[in-house]
Tab-separated table of C-alpha atoms in Angstrom:
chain	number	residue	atom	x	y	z
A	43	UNK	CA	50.503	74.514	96.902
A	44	UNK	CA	50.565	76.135	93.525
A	45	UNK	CA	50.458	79.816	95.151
A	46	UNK	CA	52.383	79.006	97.994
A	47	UNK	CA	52.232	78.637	101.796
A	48	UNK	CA	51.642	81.038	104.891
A	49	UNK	CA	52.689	80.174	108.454
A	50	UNK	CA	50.232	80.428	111.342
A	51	UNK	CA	50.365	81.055	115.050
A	52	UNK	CA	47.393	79.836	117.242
A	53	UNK	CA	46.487	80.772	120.676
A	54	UNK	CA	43.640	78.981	122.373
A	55	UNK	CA	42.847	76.413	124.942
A	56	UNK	CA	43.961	73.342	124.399
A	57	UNK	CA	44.670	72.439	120.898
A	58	UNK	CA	43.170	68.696	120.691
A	59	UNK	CA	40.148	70.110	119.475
A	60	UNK	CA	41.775	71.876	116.627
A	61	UNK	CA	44.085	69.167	115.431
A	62	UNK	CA	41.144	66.937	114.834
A	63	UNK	CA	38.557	69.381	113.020
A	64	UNK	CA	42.199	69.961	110.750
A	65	UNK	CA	42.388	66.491	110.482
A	66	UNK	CA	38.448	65.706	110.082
A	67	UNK	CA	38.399	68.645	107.257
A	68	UNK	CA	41.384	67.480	105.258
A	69	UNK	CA	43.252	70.780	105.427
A	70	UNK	CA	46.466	70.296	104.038
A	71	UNK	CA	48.657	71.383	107.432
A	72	UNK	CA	52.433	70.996	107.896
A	73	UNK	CA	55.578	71.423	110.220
A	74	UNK	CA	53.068	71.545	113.293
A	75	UNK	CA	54.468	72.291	116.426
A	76	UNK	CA	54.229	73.601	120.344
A	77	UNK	CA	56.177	76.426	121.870
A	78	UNK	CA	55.638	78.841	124.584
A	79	UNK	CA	52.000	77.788	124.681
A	80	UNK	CA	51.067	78.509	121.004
A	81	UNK	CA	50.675	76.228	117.526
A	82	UNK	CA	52.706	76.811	114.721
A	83	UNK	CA	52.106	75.147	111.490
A	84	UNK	CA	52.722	75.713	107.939
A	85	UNK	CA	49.371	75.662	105.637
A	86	UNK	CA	48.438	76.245	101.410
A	87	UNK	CA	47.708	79.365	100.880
A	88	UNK	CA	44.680	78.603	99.124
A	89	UNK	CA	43.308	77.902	102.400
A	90	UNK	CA	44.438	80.767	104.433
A	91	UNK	CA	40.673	81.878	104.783
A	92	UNK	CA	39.241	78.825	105.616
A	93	UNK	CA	41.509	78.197	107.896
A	94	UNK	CA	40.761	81.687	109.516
A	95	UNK	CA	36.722	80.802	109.729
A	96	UNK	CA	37.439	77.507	111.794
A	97	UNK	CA	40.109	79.044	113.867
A	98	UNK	CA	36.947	81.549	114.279
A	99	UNK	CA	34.226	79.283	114.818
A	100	UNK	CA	36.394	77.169	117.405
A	101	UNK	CA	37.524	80.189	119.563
A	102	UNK	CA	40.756	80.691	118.637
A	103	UNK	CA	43.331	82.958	117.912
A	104	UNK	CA	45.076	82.727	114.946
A	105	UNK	CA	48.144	84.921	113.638
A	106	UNK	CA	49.548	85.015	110.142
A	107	UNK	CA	53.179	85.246	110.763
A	108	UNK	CA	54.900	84.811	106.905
A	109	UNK	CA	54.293	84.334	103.460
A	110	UNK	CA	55.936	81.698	101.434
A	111	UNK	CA	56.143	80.927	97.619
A	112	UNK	CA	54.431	82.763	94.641
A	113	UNK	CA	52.109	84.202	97.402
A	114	UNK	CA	55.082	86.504	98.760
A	115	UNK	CA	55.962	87.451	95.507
A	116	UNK	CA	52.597	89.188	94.484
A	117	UNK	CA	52.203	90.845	97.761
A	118	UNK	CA	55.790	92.154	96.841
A	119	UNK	CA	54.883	93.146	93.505
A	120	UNK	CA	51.334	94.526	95.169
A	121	UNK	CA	53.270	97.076	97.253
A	122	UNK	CA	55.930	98.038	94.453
A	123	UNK	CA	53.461	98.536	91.631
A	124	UNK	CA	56.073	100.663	90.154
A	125	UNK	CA	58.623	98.617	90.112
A	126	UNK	CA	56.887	95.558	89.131
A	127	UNK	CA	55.203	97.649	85.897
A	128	UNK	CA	58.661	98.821	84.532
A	129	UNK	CA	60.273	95.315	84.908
A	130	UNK	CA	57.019	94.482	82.510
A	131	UNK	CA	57.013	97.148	80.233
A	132	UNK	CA	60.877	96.613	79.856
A	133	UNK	CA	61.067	93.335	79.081
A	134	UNK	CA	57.877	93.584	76.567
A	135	UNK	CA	59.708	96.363	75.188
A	136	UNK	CA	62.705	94.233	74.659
A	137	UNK	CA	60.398	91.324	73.206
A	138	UNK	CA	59.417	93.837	70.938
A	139	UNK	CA	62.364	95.305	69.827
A	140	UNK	CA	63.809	91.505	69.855
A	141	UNK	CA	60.944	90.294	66.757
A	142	UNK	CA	62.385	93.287	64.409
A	143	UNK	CA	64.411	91.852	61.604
A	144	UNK	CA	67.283	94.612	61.491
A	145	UNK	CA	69.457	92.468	58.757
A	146	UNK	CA	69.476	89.894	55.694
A	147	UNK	CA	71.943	87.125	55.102
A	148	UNK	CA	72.336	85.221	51.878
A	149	UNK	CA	74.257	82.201	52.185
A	150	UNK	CA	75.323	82.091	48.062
A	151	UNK	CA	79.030	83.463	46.943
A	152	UNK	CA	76.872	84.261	43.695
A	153	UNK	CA	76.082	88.252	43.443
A	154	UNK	CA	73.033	87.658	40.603
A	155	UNK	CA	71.555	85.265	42.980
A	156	UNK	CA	72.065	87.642	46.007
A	157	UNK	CA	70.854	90.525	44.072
A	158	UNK	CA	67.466	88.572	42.742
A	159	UNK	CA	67.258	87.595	46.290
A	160	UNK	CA	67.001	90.498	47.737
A	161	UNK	CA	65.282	91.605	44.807
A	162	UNK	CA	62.057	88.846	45.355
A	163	UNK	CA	62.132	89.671	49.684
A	164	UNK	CA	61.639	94.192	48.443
A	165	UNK	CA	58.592	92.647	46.296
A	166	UNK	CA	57.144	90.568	49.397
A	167	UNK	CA	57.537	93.331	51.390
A	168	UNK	CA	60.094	91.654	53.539
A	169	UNK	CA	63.140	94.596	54.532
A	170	UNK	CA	64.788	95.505	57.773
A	171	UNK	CA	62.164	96.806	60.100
A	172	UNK	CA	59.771	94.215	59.080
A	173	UNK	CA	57.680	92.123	61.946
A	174	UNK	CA	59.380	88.930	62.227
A	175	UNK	CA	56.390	86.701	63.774
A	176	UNK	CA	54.592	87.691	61.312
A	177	UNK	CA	56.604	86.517	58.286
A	178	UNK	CA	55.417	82.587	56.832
A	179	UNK	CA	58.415	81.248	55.982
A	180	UNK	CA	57.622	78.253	53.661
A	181	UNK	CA	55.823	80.918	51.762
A	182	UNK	CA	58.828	82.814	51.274
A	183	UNK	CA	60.916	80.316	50.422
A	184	UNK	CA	58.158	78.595	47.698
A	185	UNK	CA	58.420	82.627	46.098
A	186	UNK	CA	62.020	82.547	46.195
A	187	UNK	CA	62.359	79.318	44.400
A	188	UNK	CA	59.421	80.631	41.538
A	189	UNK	CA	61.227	83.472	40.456
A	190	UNK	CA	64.918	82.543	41.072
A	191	UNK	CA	65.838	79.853	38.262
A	192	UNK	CA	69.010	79.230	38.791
A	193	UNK	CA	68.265	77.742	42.635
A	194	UNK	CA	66.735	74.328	43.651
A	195	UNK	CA	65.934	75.023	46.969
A	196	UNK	CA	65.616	77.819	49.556
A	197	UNK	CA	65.425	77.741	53.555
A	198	UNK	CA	65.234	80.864	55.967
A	199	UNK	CA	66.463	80.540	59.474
A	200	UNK	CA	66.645	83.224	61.896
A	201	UNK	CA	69.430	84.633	64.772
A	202	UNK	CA	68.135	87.087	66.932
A	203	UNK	CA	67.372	90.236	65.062
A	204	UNK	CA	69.187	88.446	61.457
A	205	UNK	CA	67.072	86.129	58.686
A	206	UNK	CA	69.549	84.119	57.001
A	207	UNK	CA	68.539	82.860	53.663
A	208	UNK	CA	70.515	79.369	52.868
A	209	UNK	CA	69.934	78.557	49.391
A	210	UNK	CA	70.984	75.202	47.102
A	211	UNK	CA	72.325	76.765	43.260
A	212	UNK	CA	71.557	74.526	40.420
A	213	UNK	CA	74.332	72.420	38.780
A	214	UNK	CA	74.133	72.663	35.205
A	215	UNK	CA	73.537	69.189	33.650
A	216	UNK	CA	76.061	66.862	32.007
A	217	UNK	CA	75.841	66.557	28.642
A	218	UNK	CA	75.682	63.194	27.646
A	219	UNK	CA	72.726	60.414	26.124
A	220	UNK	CA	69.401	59.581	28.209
A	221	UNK	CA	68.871	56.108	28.678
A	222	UNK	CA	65.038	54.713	28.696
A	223	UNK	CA	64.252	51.079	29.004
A	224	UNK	CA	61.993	50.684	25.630
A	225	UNK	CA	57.967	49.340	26.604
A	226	UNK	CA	54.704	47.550	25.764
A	227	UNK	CA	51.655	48.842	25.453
A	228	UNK	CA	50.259	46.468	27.725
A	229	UNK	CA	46.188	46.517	28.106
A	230	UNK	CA	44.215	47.009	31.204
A	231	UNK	CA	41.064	46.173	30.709
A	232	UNK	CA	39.269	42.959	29.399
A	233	UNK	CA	37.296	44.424	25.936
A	234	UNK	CA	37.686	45.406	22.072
A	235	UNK	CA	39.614	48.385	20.459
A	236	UNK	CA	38.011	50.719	18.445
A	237	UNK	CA	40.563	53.407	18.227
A	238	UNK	CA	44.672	53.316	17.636
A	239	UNK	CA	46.663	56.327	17.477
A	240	UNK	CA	49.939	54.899	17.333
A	241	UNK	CA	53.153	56.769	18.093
A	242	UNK	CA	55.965	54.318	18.567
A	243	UNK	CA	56.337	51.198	18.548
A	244	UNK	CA	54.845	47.928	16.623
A	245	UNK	CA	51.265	46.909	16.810
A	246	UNK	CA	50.194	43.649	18.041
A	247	UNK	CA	46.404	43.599	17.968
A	248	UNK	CA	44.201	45.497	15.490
A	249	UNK	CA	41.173	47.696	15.739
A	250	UNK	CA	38.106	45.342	16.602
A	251	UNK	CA	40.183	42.687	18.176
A	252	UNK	CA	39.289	41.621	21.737
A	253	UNK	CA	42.089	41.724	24.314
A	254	UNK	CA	42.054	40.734	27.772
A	255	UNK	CA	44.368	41.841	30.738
A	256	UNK	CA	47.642	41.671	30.124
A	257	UNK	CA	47.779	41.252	26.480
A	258	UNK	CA	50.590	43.563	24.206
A	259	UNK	CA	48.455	45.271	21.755
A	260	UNK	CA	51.273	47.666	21.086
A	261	UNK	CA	55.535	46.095	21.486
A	262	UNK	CA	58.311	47.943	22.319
A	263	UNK	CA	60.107	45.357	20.049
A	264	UNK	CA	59.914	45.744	16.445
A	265	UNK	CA	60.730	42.957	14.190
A	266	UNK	CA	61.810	43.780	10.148
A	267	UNK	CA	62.249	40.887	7.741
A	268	UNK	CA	63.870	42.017	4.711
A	269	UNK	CA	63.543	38.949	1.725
A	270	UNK	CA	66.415	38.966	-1.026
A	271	UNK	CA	67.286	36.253	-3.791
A	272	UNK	CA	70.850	35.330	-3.702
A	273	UNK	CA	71.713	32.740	-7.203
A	274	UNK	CA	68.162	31.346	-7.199
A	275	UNK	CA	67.924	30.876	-3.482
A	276	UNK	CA	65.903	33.153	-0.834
A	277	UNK	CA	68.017	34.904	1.256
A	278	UNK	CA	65.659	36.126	4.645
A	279	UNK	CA	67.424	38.876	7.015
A	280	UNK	CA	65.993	39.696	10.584
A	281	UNK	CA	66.307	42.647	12.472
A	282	UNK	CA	65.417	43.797	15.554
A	283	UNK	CA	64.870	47.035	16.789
A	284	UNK	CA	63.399	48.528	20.348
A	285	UNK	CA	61.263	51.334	21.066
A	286	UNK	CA	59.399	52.990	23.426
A	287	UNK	CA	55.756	52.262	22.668
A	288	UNK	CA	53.544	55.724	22.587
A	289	UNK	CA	50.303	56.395	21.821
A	290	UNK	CA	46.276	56.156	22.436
A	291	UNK	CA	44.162	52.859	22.317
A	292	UNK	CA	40.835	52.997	22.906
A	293	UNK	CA	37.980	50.460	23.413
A	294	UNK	CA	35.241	49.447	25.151
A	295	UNK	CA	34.767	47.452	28.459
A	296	UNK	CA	32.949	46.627	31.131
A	297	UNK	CA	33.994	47.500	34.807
A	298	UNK	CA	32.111	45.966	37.930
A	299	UNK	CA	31.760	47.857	40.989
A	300	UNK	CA	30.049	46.660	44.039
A	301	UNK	CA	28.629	49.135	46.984
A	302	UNK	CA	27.838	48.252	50.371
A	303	UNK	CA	25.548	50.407	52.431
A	304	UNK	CA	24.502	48.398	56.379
A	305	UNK	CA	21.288	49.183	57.642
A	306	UNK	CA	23.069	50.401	61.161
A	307	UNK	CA	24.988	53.734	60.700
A	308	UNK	CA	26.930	55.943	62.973
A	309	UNK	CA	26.187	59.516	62.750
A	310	UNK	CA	26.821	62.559	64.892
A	311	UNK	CA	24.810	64.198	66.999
A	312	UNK	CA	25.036	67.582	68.310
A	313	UNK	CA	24.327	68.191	71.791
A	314	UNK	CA	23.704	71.382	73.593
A	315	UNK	CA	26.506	71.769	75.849
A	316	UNK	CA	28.776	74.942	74.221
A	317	UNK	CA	31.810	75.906	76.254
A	318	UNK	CA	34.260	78.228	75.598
A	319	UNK	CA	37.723	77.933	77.284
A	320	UNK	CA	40.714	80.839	76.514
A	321	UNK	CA	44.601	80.352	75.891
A	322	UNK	CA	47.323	82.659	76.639
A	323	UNK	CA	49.311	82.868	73.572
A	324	UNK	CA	53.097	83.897	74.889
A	325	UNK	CA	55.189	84.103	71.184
A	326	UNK	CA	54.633	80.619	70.410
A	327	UNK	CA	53.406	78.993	73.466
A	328	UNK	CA	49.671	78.421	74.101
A	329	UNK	CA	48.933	78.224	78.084
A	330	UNK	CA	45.785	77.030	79.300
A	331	UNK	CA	43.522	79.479	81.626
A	332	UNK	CA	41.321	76.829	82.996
A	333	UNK	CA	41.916	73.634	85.257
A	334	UNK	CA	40.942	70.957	82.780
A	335	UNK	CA	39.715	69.706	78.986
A	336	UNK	CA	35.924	68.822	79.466
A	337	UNK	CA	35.373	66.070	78.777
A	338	UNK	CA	33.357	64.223	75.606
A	339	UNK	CA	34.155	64.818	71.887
A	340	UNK	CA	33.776	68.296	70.741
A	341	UNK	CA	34.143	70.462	67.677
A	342	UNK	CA	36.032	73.360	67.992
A	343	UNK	CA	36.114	76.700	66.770
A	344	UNK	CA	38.821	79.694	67.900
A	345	UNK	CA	39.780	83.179	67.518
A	346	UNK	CA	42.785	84.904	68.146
A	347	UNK	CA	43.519	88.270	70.086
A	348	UNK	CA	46.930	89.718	70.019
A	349	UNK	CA	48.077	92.885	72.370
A	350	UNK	CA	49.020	95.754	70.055
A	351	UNK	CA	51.044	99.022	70.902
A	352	UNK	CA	50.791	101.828	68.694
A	353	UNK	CA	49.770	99.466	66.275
A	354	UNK	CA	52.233	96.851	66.314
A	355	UNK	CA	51.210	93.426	66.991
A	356	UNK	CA	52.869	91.746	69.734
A	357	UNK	CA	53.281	88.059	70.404
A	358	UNK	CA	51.015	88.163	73.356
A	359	UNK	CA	47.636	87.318	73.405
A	360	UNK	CA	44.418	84.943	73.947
A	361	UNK	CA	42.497	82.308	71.885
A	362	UNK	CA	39.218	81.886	72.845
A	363	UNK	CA	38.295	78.300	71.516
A	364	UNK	CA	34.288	77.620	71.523
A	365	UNK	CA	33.526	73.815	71.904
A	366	UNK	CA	30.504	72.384	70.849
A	367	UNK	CA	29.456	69.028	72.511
A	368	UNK	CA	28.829	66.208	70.274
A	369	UNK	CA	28.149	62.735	70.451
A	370	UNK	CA	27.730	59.641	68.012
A	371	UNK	CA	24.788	57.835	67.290
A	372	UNK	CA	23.533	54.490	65.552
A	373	UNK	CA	20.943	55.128	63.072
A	374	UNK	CA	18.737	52.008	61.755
A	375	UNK	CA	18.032	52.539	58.260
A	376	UNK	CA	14.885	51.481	56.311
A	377	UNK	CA	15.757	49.545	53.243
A	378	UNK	CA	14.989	52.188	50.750
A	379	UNK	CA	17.135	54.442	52.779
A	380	UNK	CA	20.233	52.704	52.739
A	381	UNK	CA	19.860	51.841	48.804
A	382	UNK	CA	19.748	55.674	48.629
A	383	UNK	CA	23.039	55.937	50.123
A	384	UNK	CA	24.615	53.550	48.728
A	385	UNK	CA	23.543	55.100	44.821
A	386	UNK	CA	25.200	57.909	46.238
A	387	UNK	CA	28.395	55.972	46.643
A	388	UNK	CA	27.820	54.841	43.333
A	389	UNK	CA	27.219	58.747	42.039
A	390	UNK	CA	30.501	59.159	44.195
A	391	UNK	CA	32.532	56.683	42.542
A	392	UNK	CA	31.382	58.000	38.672
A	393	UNK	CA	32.056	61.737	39.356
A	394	UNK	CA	35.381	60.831	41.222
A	395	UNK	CA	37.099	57.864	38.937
A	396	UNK	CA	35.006	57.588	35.708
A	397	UNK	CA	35.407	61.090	34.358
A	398	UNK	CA	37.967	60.391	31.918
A	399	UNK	CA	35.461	57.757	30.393
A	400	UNK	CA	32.620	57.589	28.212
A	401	UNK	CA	30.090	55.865	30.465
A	402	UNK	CA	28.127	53.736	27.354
A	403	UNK	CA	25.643	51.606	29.814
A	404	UNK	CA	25.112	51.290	33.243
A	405	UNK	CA	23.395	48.443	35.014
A	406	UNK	CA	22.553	48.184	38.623
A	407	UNK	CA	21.463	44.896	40.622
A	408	UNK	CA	19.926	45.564	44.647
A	409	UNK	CA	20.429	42.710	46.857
A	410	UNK	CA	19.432	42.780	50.441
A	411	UNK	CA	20.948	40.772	52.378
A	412	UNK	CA	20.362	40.473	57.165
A	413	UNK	CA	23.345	43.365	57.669
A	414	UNK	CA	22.575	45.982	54.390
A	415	UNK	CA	21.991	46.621	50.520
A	416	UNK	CA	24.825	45.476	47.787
A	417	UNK	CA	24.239	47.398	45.075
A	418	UNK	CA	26.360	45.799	42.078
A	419	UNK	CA	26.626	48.104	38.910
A	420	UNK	CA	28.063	46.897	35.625
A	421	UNK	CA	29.600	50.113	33.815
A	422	UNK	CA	29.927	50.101	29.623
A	423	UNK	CA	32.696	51.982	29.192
A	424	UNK	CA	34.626	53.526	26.513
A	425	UNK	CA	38.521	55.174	26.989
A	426	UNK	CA	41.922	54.727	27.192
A	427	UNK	CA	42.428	50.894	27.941
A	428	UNK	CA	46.275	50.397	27.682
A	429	UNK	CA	49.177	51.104	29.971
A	430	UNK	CA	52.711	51.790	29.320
A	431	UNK	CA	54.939	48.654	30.641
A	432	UNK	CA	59.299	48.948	30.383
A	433	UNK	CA	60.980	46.155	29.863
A	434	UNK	CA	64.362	44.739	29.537
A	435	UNK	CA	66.549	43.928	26.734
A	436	UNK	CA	67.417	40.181	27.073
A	437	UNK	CA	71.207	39.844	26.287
């Protein structure tokens, strides 16, 4: 009964008839009862007119005695037009008014901060007046924390007609010593260097050495031994020292990648069904204007319509959102095909994770096995091929 109920009165003879063609038809009837030789039931208004054809069809007389629900409303508002276009126009009029930011609050006890505050919302056009749905506040607040240094963070919350600006101020920074755990140059890669541009720290392993995983070519810990002769006797002094290892070291290597491609793949298929179903945007609620979601999987499109009055937007509107059927697939691929796509995983994986190498060689093996193509490639590469590692100063 989503629009209500009416009440009926039904004159006739004999109402046996009628009580089973209501019954046989599944019309929703209520509160059905005998007096003074005529029916009264309550009934959905959605069926007031079918009701009205069988009552028609059978030979009786049916009377609508009251409304009930939403349905009494509208016929209200349908005879006070007036009335019911004033309470509307008032109360968008006080939606309007009611999205006009007439103040500014800054929560800071700091009058430079206030003052480039205010300063940074004149420059994004943002001043009393201004159309409040309309403003993006992370935006805001990402401007306000570029060009105000001496803030770490800014939020914007609003109160009716008021934007209040919270803000977080910067504490200055204690003087004192930074700490940093000293590190290895540790490498990454199983090859030979061929370059060292060495910052900090003590080398381990020389230009044209081979190093494997985990090896220190460069250490954080640097070991002096300083030799002296002390009444005809050596005299050997050790020191130690820690760093933080910086620097380049570059070699070459070999990485092995291995890509997959089966010979069944799911795709998407288009299909020709295109609907297009409409929202009621009301400020920041969307309300459906149709029964139900078709279903199926669909890619959507939409486009926004807001109501405008001498030529202010207001949050009221529609989105029309165009759906376009789709469904999936399996595609059987021929064996060329799928070692196709799998050099393009190949291309994928070179122009996404090798660019900061020199790409020397590049081998590729094809094996076919019942479910797809491996395609194994063997990369000669040349770059960085160390990693910075802390460590901790045993005691």
């Amino acid at each position: 009964m989503i629009w209500g109920s009416v009440d009926f009165k039904v004159f006739g003879d004999g109402y046996a008839r009628l009580l089973k063609e209501i019954s046989r038809r599944n019309v929703p009837a209520r509160d059905i009862c005998e007096k003074d030789s005529y029916l009264f039931f309550r009934l959905s208004a959605e069926y007031r007119k079918y009701f009205e054809r069988l009552c028609e069809e059978l030979n009786y007389e049916c009377e609508l005695t009251e409304f009930h629900g939403a349905v009494k409303l509208l016929r209200f508002i349908k005879k006070r037009a007036g009335i019911a276009a004033g309470i509307v126009f008032t109360c968008g009029m006080l939606t309007f008014l009611s999205n006009i930011a007439v103040s500014f609050e800054v929560l800071s006890d700091d009058e430079v901060i206030c003052e480039k505050i205010y300063d940074v919302l004149e420059a994004e056009k943002i001043t009393p007046g201004c159309w409040i749905p309309d403003l993006d506040y992370p935006v805001i607040e990402r401007a306000l924390q570029k060009h105000i240094d001496e803030i770490s963070w800014a939020g914007i919350t609003r109160q009716g007609n008021r934007l209040i600006i919270d803000v977080v101020e910067n504490i200055p920074e204690p003087k004192g010593f930074k700490t940093r755990l000293p590190s290895n140059l540790v490498a990454c890669e199983n090859g030979v260097i061929e370059e060292l541009d060495i910052l900090d720290g003590q080398v381990k392993i020389g230009v044209g050495s081979g190093v494997t995983k985990g090896d220190i070519v460069v250490g954080g810990e640097i070991v002096t031994v300083k030799t002296s002769w002390d009444t005809g006797a050596e005299v050997t002094e050790t020191n130690i020292s820690y760093a933080r290892s910086m620097g380049s070291v570059k070699g070459t290597f070999e990485r092995v990648m291995t890509f997959t491609q089966p010979f069944e793949e799911r795709c998407e298929k288009l299909l020709d069904n295109e609907q297009t179903v409409t929202y009621l945007n009301f400020f920041s609620a969307d309300i459906p204007l149709f029964a139900k979601m078709p279903k199926g999987y669909y890619k959507s499109t939409s486009e926004c319509e807001r109501l405008k009055i001498l030529g202010a937007e207001l949050p009221i509107g529609t989105t029309k959102v165009n759906l376009q059927e789709y469904d999936f697939s399996t595609k059987i691929l021929t064996e060329e095909q799928a070692l196709e796509l799998a050099s393009d995983k190949a291309y994928n994986y070179e122009q996404n994770f090798l660019t900061d190498y020199e790409i020397k060689d590049r081998k590729a093996e094809k094996k076919v096995t019942d479910s797809g193509v491996e395609l194994t490639v063997t990369y000669t590469l040349y770059g960085e091929m160390c990693k910075e590692a802390e460590f901790f100063i045993s005691k």
